[in-house]
PDB file of C-alpha atoms in Angstrom:
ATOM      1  CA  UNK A 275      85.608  96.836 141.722  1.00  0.00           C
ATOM      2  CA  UNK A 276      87.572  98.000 144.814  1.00  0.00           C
ATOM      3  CA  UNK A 277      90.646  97.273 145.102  1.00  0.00           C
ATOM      4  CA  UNK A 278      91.353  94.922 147.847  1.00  0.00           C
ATOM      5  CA  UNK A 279      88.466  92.635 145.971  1.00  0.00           C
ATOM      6  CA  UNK A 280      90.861  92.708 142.668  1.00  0.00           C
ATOM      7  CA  UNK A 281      93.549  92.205 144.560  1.00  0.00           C
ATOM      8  CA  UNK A 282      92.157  88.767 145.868  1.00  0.00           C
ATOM      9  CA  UNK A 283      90.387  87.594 142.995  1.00  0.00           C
ATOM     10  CA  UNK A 284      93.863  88.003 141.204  1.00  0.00           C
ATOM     11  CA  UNK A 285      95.077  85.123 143.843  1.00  0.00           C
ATOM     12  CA  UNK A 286      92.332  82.599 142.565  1.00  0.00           C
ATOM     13  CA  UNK A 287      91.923  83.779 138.883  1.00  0.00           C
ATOM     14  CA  UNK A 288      94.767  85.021 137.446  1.00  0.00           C
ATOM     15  CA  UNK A 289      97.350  83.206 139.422  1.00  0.00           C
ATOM     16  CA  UNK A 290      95.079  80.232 140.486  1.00  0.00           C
ATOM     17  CA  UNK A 291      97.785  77.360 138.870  1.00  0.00           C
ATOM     18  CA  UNK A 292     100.663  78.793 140.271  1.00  0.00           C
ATOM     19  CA  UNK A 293      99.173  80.343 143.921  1.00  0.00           C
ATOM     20  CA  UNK A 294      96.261  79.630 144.973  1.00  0.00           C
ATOM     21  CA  UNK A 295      96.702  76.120 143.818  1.00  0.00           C
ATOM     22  CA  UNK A 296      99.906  75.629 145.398  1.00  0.00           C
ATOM     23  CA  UNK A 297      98.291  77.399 148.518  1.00  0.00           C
ATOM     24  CA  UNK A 298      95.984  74.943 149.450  1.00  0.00           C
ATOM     25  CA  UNK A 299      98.291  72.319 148.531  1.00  0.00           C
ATOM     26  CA  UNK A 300     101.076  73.218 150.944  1.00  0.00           C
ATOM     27  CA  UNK A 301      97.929  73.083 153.584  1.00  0.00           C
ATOM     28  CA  UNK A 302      96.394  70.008 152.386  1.00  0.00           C
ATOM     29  CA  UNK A 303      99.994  67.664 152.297  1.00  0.00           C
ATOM     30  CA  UNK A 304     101.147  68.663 156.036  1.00  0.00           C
ATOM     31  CA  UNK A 305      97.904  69.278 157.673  1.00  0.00           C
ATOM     32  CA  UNK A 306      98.444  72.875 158.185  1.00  0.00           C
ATOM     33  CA  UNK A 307      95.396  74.106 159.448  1.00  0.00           C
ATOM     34  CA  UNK A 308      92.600  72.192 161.508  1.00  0.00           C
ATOM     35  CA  UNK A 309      89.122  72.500 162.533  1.00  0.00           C
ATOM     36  CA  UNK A 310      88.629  75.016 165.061  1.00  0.00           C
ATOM     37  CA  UNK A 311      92.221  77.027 164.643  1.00  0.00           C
ATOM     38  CA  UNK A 312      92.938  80.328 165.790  1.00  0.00           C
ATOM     39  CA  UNK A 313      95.855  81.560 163.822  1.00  0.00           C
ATOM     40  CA  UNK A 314      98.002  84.397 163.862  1.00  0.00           C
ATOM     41  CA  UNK A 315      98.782  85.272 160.121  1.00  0.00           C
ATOM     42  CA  UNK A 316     102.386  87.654 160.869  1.00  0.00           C
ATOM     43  CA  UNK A 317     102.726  90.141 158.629  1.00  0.00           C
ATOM     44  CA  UNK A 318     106.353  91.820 158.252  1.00  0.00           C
ATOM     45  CA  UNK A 319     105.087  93.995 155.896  1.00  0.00           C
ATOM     46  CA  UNK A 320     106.688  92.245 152.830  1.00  0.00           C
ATOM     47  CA  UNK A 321     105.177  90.957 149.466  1.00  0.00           C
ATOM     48  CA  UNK A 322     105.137  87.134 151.360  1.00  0.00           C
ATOM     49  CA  UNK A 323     103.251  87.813 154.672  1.00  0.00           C
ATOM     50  CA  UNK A 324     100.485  90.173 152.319  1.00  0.00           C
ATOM     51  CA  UNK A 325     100.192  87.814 149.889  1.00  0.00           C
ATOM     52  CA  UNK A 326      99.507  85.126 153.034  1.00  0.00           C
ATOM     53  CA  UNK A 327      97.420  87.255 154.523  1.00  0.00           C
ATOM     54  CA  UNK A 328      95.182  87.878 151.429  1.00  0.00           C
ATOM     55  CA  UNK A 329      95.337  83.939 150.735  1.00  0.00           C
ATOM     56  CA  UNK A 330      93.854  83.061 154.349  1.00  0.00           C
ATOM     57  CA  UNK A 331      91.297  85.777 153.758  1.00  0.00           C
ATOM     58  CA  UNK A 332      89.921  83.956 150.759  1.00  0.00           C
ATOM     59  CA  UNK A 333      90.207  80.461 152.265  1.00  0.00           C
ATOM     60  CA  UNK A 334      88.118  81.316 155.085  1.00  0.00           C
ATOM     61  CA  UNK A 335      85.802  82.363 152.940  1.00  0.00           C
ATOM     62  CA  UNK A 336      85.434  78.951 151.201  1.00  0.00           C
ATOM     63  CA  UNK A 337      86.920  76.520 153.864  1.00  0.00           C
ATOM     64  CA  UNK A 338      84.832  73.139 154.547  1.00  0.00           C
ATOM     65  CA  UNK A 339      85.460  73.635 157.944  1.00  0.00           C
ATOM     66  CA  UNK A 340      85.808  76.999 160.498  1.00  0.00           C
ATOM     67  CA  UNK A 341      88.828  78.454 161.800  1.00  0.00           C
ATOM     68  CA  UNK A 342      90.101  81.841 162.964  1.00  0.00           C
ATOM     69  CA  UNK A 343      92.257  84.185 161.654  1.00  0.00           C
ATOM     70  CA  UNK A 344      93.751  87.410 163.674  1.00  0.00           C
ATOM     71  CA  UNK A 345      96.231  89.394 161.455  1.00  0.00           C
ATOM     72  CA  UNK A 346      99.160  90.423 163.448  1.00  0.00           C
ATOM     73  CA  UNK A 347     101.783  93.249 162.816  1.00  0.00           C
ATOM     74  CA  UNK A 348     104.384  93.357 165.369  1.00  0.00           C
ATOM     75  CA  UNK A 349     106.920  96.591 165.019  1.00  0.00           C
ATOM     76  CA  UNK A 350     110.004  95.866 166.320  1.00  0.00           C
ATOM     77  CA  UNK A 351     111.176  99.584 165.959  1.00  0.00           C
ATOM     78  CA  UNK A 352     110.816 100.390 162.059  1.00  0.00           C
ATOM     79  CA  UNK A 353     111.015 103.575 160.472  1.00  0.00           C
ATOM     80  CA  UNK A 354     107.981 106.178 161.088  1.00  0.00           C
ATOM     81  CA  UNK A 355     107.852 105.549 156.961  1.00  0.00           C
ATOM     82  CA  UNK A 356     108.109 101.705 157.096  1.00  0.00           C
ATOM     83  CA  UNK A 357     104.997 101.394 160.082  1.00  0.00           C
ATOM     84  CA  UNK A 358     103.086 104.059 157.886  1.00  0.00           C
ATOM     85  CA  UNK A 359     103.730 101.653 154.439  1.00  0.00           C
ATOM     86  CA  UNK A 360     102.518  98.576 156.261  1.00  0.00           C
ATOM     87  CA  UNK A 361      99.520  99.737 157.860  1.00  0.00           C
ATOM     88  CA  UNK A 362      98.609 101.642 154.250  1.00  0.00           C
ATOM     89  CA  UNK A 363      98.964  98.337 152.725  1.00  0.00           C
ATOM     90  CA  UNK A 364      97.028  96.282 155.075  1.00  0.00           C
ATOM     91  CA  UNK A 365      93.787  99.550 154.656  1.00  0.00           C
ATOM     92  CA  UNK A 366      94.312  99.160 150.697  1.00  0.00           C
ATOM     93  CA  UNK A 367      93.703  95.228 150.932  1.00  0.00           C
ATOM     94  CA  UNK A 368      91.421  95.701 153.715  1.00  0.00           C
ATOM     95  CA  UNK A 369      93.805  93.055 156.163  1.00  0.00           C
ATOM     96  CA  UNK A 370      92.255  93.876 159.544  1.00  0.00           C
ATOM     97  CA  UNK A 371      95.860  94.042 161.467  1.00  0.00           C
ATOM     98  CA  UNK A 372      96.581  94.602 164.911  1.00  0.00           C
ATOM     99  CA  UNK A 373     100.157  96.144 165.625  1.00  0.00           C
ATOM    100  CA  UNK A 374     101.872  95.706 168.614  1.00  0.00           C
ATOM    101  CA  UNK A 375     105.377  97.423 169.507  1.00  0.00           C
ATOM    102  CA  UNK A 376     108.802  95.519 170.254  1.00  0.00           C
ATOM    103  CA  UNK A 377     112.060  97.796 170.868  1.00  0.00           C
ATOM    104  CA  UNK A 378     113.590  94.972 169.043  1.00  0.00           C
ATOM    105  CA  UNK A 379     116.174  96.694 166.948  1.00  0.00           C
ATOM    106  CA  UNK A 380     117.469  98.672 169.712  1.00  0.00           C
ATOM    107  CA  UNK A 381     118.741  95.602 171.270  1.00  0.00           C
ATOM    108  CA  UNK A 382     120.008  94.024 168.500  1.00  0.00           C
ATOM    109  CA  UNK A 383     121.782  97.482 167.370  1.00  0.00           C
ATOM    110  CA  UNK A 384     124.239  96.645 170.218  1.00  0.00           C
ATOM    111  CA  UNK A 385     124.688  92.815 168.836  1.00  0.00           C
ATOM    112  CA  UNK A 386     127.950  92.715 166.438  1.00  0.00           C
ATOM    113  CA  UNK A 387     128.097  88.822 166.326  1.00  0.00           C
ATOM    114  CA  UNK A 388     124.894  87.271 164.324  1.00  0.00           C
ATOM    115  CA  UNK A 389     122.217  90.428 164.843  1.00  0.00           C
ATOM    116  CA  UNK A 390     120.478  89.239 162.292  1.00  0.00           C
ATOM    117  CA  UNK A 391     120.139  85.834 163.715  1.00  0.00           C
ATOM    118  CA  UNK A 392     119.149  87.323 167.449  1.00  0.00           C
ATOM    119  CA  UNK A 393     116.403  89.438 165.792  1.00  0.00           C
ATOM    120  CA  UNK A 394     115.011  86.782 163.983  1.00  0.00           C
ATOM    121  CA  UNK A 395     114.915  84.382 167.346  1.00  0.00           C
ATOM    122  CA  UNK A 396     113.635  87.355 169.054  1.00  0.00           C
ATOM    123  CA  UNK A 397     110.893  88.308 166.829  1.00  0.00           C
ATOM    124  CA  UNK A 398     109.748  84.431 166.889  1.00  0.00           C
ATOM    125  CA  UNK A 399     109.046  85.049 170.430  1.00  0.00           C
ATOM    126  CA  UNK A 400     107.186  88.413 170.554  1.00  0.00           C
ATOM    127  CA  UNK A 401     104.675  86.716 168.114  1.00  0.00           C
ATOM    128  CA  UNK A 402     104.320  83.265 169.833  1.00  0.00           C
ATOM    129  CA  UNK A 403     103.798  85.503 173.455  1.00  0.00           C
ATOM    130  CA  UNK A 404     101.787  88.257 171.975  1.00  0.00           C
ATOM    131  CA  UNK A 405      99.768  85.218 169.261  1.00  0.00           C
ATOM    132  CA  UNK A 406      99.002  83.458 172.648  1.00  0.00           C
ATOM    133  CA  UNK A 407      97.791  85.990 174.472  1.00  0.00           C
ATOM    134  CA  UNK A 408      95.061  86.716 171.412  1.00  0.00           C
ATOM    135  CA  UNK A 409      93.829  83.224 172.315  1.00  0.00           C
ATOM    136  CA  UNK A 410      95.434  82.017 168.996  1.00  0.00           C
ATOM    137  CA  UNK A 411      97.170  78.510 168.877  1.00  0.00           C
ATOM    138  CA  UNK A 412      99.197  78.662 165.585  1.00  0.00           C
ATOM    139  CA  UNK A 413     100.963  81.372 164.253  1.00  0.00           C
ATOM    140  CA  UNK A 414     101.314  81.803 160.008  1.00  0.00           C
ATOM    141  CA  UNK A 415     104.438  83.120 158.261  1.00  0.00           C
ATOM    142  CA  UNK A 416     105.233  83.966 155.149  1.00  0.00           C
ATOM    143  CA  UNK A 417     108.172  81.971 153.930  1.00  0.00           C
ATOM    144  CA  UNK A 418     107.902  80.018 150.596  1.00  0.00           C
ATOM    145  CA  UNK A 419     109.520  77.653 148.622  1.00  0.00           C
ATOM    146  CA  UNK A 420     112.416  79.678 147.736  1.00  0.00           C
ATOM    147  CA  UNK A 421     113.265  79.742 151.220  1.00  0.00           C
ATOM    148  CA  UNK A 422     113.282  76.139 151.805  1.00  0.00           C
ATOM    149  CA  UNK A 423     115.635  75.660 149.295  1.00  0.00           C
ATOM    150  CA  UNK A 424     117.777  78.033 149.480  1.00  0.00           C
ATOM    151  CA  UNK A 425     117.396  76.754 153.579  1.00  0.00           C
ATOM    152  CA  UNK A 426     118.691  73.188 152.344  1.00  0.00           C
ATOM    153  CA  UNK A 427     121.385  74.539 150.530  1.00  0.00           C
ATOM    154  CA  UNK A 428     122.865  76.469 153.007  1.00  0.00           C
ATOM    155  CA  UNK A 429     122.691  73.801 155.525  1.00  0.00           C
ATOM    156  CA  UNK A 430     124.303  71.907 153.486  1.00  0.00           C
ATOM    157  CA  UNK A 431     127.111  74.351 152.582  1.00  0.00           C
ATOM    158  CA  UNK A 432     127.946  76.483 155.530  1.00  0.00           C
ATOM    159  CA  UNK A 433     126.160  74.090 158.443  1.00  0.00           C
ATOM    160  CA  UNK A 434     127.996  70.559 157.307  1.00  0.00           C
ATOM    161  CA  UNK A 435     124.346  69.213 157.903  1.00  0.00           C
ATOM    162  CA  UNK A 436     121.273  68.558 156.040  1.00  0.00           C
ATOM    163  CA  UNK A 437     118.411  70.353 157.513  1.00  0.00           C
ATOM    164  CA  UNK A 438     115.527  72.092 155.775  1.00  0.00           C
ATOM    165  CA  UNK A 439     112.942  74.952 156.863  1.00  0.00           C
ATOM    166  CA  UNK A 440     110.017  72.360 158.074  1.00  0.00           C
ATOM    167  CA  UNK A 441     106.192  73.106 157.089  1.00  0.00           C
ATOM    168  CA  UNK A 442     105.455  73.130 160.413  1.00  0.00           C
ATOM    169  CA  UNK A 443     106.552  72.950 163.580  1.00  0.00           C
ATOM    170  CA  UNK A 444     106.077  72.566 167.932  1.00  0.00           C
ATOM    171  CA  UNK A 445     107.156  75.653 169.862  1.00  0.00           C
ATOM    172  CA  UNK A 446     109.522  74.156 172.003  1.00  0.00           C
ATOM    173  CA  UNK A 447     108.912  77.580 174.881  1.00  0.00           C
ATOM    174  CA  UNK A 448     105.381  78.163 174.288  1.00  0.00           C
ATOM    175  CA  UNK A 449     102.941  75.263 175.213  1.00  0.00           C
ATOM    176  CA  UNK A 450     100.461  74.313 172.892  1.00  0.00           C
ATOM    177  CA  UNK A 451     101.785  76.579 169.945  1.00  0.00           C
ATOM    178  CA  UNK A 452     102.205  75.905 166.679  1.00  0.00           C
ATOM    179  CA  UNK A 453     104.001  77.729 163.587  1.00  0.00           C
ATOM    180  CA  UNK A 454     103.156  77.232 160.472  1.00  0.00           C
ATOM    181  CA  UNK A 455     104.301  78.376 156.477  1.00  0.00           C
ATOM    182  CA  UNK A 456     101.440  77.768 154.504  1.00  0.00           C
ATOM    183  CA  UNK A 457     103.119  79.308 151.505  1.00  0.00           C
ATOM    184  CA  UNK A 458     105.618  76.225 151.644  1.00  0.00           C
ATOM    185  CA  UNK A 459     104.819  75.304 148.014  1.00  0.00           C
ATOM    186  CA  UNK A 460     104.677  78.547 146.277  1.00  0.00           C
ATOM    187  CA  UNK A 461     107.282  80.173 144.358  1.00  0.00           C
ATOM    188  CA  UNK A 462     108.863  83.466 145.227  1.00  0.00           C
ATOM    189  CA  UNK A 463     108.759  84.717 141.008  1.00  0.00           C
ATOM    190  CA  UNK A 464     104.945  84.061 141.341  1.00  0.00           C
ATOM    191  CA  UNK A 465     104.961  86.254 144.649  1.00  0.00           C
ATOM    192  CA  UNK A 466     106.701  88.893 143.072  1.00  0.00           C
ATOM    193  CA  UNK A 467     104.425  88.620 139.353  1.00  0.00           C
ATOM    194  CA  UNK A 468     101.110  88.925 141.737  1.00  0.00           C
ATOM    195  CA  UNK A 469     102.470  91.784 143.254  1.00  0.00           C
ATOM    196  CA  UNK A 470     103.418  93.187 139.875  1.00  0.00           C
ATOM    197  CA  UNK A 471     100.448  92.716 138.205  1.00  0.00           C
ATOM    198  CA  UNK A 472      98.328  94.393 141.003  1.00  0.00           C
ATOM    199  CA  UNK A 473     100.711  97.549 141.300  1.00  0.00           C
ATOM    200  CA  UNK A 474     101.545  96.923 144.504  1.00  0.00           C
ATOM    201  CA  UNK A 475     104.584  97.842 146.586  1.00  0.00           C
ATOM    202  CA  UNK A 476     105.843  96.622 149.771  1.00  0.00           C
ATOM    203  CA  UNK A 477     108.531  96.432 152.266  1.00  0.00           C
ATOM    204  CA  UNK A 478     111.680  94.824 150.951  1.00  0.00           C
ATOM    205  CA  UNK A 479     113.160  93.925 154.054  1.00  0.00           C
ATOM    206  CA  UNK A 480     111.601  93.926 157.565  1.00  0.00           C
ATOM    207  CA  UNK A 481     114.766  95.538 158.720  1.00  0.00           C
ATOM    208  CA  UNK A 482     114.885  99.134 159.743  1.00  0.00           C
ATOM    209  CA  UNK A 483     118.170  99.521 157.858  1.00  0.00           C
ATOM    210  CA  UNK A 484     115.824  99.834 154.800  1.00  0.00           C
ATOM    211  CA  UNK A 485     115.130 103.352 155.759  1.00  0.00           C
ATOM    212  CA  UNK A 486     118.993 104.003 154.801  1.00  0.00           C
ATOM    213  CA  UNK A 487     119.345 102.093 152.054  1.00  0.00           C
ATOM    214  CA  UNK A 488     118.006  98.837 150.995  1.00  0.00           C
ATOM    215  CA  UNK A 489     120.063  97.121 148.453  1.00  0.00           C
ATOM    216  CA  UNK A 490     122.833  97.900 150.468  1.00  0.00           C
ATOM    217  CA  UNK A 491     121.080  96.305 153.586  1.00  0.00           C
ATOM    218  CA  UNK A 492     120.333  93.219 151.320  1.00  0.00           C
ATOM    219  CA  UNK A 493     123.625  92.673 150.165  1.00  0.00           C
ATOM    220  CA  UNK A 494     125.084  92.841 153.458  1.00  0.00           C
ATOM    221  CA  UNK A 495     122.691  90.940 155.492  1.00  0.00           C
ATOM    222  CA  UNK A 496     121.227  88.285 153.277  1.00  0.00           C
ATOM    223  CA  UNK A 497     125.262  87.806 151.376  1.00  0.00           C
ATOM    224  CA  UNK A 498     124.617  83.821 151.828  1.00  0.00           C
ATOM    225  CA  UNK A 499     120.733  84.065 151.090  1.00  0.00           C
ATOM    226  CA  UNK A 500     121.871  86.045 147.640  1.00  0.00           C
ATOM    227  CA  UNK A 501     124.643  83.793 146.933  1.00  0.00           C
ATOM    228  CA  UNK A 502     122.527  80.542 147.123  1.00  0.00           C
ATOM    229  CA  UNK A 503     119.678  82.678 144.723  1.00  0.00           C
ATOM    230  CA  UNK A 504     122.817  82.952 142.591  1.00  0.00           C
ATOM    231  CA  UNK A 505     123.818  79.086 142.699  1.00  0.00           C
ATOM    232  CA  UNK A 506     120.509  77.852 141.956  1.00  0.00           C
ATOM    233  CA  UNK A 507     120.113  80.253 139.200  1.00  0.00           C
ATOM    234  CA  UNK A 508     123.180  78.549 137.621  1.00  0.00           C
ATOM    235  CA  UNK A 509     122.192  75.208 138.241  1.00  0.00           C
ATOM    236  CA  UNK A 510     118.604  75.962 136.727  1.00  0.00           C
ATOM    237  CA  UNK A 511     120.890  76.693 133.098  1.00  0.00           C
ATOM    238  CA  UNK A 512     121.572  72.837 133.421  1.00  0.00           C
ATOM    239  CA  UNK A 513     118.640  71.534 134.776  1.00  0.00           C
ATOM    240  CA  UNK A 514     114.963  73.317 134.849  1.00  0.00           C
ATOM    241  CA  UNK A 515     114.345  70.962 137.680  1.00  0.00           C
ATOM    242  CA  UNK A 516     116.735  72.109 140.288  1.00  0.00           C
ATOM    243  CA  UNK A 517     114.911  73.704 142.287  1.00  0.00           C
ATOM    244  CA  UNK A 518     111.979  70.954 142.553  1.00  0.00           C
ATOM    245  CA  UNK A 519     115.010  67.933 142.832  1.00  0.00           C
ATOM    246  CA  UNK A 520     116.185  69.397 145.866  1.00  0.00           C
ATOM    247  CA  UNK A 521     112.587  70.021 147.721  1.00  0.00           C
ATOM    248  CA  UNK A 522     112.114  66.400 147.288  1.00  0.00           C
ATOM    249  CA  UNK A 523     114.987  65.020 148.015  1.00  0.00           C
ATOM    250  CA  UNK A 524     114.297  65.558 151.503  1.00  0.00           C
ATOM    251  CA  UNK A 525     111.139  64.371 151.040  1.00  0.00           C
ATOM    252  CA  UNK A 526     112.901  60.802 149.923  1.00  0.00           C
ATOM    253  CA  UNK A 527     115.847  60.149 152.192  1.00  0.00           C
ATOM    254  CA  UNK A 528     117.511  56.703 151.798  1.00  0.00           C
ATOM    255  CA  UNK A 529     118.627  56.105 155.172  1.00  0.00           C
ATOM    256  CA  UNK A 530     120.590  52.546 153.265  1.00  0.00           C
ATOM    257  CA  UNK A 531     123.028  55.283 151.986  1.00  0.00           C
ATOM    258  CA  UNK A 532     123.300  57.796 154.730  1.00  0.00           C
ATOM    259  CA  UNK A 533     126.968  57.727 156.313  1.00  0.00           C
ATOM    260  CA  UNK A 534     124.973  58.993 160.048  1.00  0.00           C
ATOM    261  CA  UNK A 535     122.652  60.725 161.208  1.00  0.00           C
ATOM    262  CA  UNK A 536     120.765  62.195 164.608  1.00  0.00           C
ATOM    263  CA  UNK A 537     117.298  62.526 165.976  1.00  0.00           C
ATOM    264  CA  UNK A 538     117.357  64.696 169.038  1.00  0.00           C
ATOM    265  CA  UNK A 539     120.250  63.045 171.303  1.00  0.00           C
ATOM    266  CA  UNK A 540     120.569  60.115 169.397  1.00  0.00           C
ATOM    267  CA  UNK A 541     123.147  59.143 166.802  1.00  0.00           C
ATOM    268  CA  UNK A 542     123.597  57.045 164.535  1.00  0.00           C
ATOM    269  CA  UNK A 543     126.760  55.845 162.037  1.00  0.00           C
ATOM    270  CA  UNK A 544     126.502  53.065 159.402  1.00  0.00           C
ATOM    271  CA  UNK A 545     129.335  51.528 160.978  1.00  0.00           C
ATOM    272  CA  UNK A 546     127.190  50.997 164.322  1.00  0.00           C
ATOM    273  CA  UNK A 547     125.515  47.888 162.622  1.00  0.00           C
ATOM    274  CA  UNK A 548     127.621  47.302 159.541  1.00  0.00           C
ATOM    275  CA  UNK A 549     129.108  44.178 160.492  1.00  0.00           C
ATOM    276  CA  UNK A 550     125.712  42.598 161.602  1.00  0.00           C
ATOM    277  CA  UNK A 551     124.241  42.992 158.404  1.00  0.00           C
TER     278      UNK A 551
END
């Protein structure tokens, strides 16, 4: 059997219950993907955007309805040894990518305030232009559930707001564009077992300081990222339902005991009715 066809047959086999299963469900509750679609599936390189990419491979396969998929590397300056790891990857799992260059990181080289931030804002852009210009209206990335918690968290703890990482969402600069995460409901230690189990090794961070050295990168870039990993891992010792308590709870908002909130330039306080009540 070659190897890309093990590779995907692990997704709906092996790891069916706690993937593929979860896969199609992320799709299925927020109405990810739609008759006649063209989507850009991103790939970074990573374990998440391969993994994606292999998923919408299989889906189209099986899918009661048609849509396209166009797989979409975009370099924003990596390593001669990072583009070469990517695009060995994407031959091994036979992921038909098209790679476009972005002098990203030599911008954001000169950024000392938030770089990290930029580049990510920056990247969202090249894809939406560059998806666009494909003909595509929705791009795919990789995040997964992981990341909308930990997203939630941090909002919560260094943003004084609640706000999570949304399924989906409306480019607000690109007309009739669409982004989507349809690995929403899949968990990163199922990622990282598929990956495992497949001998497979990827990117660890879509950042070109990975060239130099990558735990040191992590640590330094992702410090809040690694210390909410670190929080939830504590609170999971007290409760093995942390992590799923928190994903719904902003699912289930009681707006009866909600002190205020806002919904684009509106706000509201309890104390704006209170007395009418």
């Amino acid at each position: 059997m070659e190897k890309h066809v093990e590779v995907e047959r692990s997704i709906y086999k092996k790891y069916r219950k706690n993937i593929w299963k979860r896969f199609i469900a992320g799709i299925n509750e927020y109405e990810m993907i739609k008759p006649g679609d063209s989507i850009a599936v991103c790939i970074s390189g990573g374990k998440d955007s391969m993994l994606l990419a292999k998923c919408i491979q299989h889906l189209q396969k099986h899918s009661d309805f048609p849509f396209e998929a166009k797989y979409l590397v975009m370099d924003p300056g990596y390593s001669p040894e990072n583009r070469e790891k990517i695009l060995s990857n994407a031959r091994l799992l036979d992921i038909p990518v098209e790679i476009f260059d972005a002098g990203i990181f030599d911008y954001v080289d000169e950024i000392e305030k938030s770089p990290c931030y930029m580049c990510a804002r920056m990247r969202r852009g090249y894809l939406y232009k560059y998806a666009k210009s494909m003909g595509c209206n929705k791009i795919a990335l990789g995040h997964h559930f992981d990341d909308v918690i930990e997203t939630i968290l941090l909002s919560m703890i260094y943003g004084a707001e609640i706000k999570t990482m949304m399924p989906k969402l409306h480019s607000t600069n690109f007309e009739g564009m669409e982004l989507i995460r349809p690995l929403y409901m899949v968990r990163e230690a199922d990622i990282i077992a598929w990956a495992r189990y497949n001998g497979l090794t990827f990117l660890q961070c879509a950042c070109h300081f990975t060239s130099k050295d990558e735990e040191t990168s992590r640590e330094e870039n992702e410090s809040k990222r690694k210390e909410m990993k670190e929080l939830i891992s504590s609170f999971r010792k007290i409760n093995s339902n942390i992590e799923m308590n928190i994903f719904r709870s902003v699912h289930n908002v009681n707006l009866e005991t909600v002190i205020g909130y806002r919904k684009g330039d509106s706000k509201y306080n309890f104390l704006d009715d209170y007395d009418l009540r």
